[in-house]
JSON list of C-alpha atoms in Angstrom, two decimals:
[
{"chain": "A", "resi": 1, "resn": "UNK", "atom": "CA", "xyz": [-10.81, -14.30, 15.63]},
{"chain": "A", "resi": 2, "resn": "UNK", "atom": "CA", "xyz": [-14.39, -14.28, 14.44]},
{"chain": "A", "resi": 3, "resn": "UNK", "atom": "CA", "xyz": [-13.78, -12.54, 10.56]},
{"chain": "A", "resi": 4, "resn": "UNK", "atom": "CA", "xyz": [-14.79, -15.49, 8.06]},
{"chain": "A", "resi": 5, "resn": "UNK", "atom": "CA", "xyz": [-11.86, -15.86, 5.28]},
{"chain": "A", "resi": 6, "resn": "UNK", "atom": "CA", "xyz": [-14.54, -14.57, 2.47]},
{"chain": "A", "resi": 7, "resn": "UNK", "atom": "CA", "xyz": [-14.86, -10.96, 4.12]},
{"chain": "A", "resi": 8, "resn": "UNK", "atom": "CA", "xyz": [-11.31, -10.70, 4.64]},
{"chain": "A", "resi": 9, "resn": "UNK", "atom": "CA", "xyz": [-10.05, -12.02, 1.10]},
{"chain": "A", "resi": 10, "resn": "UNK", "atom": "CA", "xyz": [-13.12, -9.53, -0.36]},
{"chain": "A", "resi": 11, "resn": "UNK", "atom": "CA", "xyz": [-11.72, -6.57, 1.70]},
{"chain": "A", "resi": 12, "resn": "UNK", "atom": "CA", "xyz": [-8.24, -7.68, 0.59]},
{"chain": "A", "resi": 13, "resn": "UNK", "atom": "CA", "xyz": [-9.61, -7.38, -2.89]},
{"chain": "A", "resi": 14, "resn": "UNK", "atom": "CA", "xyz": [-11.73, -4.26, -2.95]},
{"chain": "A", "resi": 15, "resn": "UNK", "atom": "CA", "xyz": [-8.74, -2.46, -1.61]},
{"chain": "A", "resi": 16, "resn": "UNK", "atom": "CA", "xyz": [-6.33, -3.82, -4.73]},
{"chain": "A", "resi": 17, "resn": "UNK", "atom": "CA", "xyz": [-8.94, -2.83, -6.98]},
{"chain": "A", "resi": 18, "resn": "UNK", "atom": "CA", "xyz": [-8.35, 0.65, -5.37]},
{"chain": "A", "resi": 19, "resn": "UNK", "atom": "CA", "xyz": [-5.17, 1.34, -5.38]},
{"chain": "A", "resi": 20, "resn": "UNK", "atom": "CA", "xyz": [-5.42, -0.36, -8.91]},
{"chain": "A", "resi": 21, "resn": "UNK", "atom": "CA", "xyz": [-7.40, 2.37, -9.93]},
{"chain": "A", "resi": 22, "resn": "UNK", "atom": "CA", "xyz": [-5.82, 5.01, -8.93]},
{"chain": "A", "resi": 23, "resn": "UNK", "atom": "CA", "xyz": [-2.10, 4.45, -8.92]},
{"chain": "A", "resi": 24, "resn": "UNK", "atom": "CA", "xyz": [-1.92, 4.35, -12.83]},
{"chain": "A", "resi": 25, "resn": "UNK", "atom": "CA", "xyz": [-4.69, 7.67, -13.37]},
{"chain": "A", "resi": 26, "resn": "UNK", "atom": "CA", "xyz": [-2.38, 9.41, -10.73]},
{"chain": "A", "resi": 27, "resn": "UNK", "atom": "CA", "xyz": [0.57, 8.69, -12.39]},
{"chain": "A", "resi": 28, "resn": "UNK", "atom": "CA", "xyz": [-0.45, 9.59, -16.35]},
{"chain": "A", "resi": 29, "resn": "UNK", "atom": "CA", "xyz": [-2.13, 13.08, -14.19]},
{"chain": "A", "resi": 30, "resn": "UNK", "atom": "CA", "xyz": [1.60, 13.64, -13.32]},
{"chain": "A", "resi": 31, "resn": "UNK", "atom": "CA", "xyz": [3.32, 12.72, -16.94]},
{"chain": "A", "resi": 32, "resn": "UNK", "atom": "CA", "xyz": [0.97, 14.46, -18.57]},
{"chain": "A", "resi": 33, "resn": "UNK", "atom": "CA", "xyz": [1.91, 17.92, -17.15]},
{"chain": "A", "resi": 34, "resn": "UNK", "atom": "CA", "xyz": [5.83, 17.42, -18.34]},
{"chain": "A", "resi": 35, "resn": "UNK", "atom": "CA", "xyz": [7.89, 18.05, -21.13]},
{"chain": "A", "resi": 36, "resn": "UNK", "atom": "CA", "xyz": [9.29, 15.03, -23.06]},
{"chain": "A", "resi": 37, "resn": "UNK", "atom": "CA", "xyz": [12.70, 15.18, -21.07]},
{"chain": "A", "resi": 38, "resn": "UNK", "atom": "CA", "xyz": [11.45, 15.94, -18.18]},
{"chain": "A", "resi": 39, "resn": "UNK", "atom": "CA", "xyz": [10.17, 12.12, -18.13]},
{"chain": "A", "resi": 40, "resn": "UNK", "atom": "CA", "xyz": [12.91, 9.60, -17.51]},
{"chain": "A", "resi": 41, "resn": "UNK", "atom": "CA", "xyz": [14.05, 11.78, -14.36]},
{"chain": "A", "resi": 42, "resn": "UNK", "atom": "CA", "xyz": [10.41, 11.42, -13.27]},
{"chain": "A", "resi": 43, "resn": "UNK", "atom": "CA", "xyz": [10.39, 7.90, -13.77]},
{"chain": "A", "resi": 44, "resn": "UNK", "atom": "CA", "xyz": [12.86, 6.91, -11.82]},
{"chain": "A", "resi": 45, "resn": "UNK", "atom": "CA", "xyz": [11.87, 9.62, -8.73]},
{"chain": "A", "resi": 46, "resn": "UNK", "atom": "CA", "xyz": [8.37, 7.68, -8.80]},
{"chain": "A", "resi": 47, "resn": "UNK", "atom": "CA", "xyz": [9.73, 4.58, -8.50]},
{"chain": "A", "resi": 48, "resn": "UNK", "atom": "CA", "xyz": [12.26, 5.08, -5.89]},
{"chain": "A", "resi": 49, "resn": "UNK", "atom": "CA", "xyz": [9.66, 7.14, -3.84]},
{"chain": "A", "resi": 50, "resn": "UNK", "atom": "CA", "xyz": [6.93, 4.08, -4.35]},
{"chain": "A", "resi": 51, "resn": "UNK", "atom": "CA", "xyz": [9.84, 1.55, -3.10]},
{"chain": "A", "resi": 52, "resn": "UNK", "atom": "CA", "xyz": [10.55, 3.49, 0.00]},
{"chain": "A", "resi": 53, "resn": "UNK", "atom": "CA", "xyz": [6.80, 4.33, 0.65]},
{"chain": "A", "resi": 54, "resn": "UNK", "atom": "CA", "xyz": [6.53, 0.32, 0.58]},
{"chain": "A", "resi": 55, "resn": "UNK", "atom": "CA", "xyz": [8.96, -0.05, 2.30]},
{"chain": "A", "resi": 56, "resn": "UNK", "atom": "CA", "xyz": [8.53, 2.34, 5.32]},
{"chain": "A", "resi": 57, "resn": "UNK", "atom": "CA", "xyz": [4.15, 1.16, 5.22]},
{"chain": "A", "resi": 58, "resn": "UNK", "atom": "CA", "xyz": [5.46, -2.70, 5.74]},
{"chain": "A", "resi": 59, "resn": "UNK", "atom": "CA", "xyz": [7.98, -1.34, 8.52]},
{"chain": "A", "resi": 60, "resn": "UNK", "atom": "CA", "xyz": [5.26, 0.92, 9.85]},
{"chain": "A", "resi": 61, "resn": "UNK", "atom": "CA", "xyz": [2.62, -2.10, 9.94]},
{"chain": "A", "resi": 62, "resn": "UNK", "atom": "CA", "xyz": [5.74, -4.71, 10.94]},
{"chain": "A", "resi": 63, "resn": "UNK", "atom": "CA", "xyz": [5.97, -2.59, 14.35]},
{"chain": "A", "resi": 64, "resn": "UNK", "atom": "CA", "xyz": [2.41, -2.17, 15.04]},
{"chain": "A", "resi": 65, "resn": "UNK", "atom": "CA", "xyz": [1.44, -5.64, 15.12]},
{"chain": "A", "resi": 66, "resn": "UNK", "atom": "CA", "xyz": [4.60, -6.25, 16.93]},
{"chain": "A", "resi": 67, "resn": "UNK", "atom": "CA", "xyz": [3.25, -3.95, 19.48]},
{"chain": "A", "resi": 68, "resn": "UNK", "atom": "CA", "xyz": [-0.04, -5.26, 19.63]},
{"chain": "A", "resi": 69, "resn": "UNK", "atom": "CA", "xyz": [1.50, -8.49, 19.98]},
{"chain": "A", "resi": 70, "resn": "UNK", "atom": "CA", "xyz": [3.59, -7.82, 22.95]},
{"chain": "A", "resi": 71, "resn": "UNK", "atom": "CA", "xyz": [0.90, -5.95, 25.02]},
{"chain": "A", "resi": 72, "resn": "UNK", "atom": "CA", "xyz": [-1.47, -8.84, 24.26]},
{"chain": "A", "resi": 73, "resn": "UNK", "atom": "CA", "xyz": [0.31, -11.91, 24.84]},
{"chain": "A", "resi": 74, "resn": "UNK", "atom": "CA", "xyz": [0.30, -12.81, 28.28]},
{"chain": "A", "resi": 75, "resn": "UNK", "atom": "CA", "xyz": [4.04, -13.19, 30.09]},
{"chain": "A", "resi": 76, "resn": "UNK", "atom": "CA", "xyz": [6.45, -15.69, 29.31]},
{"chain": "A", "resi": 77, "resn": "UNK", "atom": "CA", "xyz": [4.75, -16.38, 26.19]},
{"chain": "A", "resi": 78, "resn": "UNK", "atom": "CA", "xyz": [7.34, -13.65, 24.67]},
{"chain": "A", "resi": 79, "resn": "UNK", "atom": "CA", "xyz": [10.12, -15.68, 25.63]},
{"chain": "A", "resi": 80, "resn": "UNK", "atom": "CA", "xyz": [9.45, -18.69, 23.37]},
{"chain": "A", "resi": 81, "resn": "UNK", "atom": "CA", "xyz": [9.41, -18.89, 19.32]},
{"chain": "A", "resi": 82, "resn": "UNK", "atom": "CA", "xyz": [5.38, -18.10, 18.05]},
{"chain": "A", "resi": 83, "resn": "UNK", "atom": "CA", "xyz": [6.38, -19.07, 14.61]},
{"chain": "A", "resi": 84, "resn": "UNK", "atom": "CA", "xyz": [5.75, -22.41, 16.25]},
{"chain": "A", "resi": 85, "resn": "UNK", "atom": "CA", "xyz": [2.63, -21.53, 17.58]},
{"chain": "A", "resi": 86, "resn": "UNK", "atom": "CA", "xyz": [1.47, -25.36, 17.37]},
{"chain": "A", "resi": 87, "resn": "UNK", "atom": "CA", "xyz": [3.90, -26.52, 19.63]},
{"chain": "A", "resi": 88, "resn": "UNK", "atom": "CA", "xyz": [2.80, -24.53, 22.38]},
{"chain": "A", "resi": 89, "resn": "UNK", "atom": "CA", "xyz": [0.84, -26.51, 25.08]},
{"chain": "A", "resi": 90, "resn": "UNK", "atom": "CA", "xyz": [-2.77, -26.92, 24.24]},
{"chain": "A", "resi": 91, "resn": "UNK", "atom": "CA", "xyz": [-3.86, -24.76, 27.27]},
{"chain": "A", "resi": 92, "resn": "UNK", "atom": "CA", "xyz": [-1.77, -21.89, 26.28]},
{"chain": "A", "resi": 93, "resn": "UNK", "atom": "CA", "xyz": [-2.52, -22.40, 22.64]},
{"chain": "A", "resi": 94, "resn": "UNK", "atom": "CA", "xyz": [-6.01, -22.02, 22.52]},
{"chain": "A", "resi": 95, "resn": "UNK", "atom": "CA", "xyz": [-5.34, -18.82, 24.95]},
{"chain": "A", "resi": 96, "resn": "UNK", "atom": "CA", "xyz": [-2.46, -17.41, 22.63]},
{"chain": "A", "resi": 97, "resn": "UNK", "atom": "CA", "xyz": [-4.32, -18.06, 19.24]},
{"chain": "A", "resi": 98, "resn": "UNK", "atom": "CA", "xyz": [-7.27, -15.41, 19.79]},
{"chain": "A", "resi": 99, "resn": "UNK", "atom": "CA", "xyz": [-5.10, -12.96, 21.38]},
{"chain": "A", "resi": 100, "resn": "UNK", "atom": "CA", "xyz": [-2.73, -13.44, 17.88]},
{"chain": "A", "resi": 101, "resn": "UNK", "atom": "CA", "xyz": [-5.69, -13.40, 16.07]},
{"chain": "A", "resi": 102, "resn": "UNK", "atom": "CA", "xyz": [-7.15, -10.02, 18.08]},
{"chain": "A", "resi": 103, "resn": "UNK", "atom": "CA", "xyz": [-3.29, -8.46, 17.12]},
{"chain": "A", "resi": 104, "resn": "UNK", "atom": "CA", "xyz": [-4.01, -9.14, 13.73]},
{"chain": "A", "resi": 105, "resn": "UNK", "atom": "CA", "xyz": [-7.17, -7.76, 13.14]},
{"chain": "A", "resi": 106, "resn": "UNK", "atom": "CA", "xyz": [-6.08, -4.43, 14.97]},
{"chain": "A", "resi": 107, "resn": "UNK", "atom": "CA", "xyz": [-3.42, -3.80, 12.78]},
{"chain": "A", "resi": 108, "resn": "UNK", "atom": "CA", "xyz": [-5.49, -4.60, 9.33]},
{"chain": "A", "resi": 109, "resn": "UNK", "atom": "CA", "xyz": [-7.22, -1.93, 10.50]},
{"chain": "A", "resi": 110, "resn": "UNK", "atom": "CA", "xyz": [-4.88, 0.34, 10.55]},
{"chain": "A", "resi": 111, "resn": "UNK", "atom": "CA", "xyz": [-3.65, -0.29, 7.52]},
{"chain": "A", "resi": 112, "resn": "UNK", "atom": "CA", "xyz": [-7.22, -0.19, 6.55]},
{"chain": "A", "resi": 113, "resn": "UNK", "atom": "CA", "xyz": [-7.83, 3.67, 8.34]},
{"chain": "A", "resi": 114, "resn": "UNK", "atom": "CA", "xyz": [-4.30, 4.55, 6.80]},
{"chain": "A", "resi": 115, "resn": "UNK", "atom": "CA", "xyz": [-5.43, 3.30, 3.05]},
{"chain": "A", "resi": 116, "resn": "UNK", "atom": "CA", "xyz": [-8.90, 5.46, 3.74]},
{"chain": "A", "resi": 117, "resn": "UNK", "atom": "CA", "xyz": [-7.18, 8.49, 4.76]},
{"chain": "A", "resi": 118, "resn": "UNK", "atom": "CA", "xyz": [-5.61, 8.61, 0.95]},
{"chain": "A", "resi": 119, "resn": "UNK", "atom": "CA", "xyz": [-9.30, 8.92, -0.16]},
{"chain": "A", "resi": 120, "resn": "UNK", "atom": "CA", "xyz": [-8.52, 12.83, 0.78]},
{"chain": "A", "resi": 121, "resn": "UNK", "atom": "CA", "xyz": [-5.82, 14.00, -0.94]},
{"chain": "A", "resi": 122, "resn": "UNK", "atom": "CA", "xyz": [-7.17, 12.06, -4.14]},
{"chain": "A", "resi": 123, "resn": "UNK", "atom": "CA", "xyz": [-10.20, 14.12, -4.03]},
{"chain": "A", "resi": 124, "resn": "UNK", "atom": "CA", "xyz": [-7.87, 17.19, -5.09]},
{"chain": "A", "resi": 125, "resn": "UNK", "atom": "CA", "xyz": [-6.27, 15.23, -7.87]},
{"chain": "A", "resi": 126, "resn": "UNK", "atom": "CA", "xyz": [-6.83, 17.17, -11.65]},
{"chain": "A", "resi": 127, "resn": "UNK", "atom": "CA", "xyz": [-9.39, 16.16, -13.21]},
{"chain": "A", "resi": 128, "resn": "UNK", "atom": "CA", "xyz": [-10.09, 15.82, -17.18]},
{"chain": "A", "resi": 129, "resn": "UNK", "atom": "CA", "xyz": [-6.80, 16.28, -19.67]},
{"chain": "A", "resi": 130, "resn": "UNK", "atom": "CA", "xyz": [-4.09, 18.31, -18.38]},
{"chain": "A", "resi": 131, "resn": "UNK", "atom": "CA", "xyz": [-3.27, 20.85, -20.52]},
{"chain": "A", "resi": 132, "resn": "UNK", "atom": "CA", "xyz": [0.46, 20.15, -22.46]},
{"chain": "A", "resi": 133, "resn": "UNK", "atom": "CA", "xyz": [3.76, 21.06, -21.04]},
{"chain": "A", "resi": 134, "resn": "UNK", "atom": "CA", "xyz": [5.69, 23.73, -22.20]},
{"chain": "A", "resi": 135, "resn": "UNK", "atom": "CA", "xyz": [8.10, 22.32, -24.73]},
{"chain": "A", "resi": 136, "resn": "UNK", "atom": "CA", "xyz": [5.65, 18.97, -24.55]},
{"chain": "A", "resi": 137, "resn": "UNK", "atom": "CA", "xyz": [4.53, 17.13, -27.70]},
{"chain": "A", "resi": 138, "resn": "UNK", "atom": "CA", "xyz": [0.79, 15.96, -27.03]},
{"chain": "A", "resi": 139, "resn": "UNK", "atom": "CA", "xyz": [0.36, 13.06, -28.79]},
{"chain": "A", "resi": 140, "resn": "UNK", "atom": "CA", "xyz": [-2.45, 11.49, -30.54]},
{"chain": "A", "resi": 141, "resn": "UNK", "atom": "CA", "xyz": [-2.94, 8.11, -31.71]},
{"chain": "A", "resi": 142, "resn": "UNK", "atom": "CA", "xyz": [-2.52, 9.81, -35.56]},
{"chain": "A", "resi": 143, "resn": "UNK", "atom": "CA", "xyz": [0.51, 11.19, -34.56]},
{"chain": "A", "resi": 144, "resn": "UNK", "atom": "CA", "xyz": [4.26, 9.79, -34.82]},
{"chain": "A", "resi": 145, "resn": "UNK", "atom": "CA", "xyz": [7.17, 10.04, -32.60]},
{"chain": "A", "resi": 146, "resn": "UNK", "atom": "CA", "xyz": [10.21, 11.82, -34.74]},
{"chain": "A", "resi": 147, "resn": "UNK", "atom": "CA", "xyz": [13.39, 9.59, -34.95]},
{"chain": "A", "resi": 148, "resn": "UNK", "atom": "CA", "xyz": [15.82, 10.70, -33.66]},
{"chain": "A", "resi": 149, "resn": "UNK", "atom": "CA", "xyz": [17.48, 11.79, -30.23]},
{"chain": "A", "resi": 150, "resn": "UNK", "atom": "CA", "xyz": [15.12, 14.04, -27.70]},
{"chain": "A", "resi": 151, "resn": "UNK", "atom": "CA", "xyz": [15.62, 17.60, -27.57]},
{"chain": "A", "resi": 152, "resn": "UNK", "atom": "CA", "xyz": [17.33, 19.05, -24.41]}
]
């Protein structure tokens, strides 16, 4: 209940930056090591797998702070609707609000741990230019793109 709004919005931000740095370098690592057709499959199996790893992280986080929730709150407090927090009674508010808060916090750090963990596996990621596919076209900025439909 303590965390000021500038170290939260600046963790918020150095983590973006993060995964803004590394989704896109991951991705070209993984393109760059197929052949031309190979590609449009492996477009689409990214983006379905990032959509259900989204998906299942927000679920995953969803029922940890529900958790953390429900062993916090004191009883009877479960009972009535929290998305109206302010209409509680003041005496139970300003008991409720730091236990919310306390929730919170708990599960940002998970999903803090959880982001930190990927730190690992990222370590192993190829580094430099992949060499081409077989039946790849490495392409420089010199170089045109036939017309025409792909091969096979």
């Amino acid at each position: 209940a303590t965390t000021s709004y500038a170290l939260l919005s600046i963790s918020l931000l150095v983590r973006g930056l993060g995964l803004g740095a590394t989704m896109m370098p991951a991705m070209a690592a993984a393109y760059a090591t197929m052949s031309r057709a190979a590609v449009p499959r492996a477009t689409s199996a990214i983006n379905v797998l990032r959509q259900i790893g989204g998906s299942f992280g927000s679920a995953l986080l969803a029922i940890i702070l529900a958790n953390q929730i429900s062993h916090r709150l004191p009883a009877g407090v479960h009972s009535q609707n929290l998305s109206q927090l302010s209409s509680l009674p003041p005496g139970l508010h300003a008991r409720v609000a730091p236990l919310l808060a306390t929730a919170f916090g708990q599960t940002f750090w998970v999903a803090f741990t959880l982001t930190a963990a990927v730190i690992i596996p990222a370590l192993f990621l190829p580094k430099g230019a992949a060499p081409p596919a077989p039946g790849g076209h490495q392409q420089t900025r010199h170089q045109s793109i036939p017309a025409g439909p792909l091969p096979p």
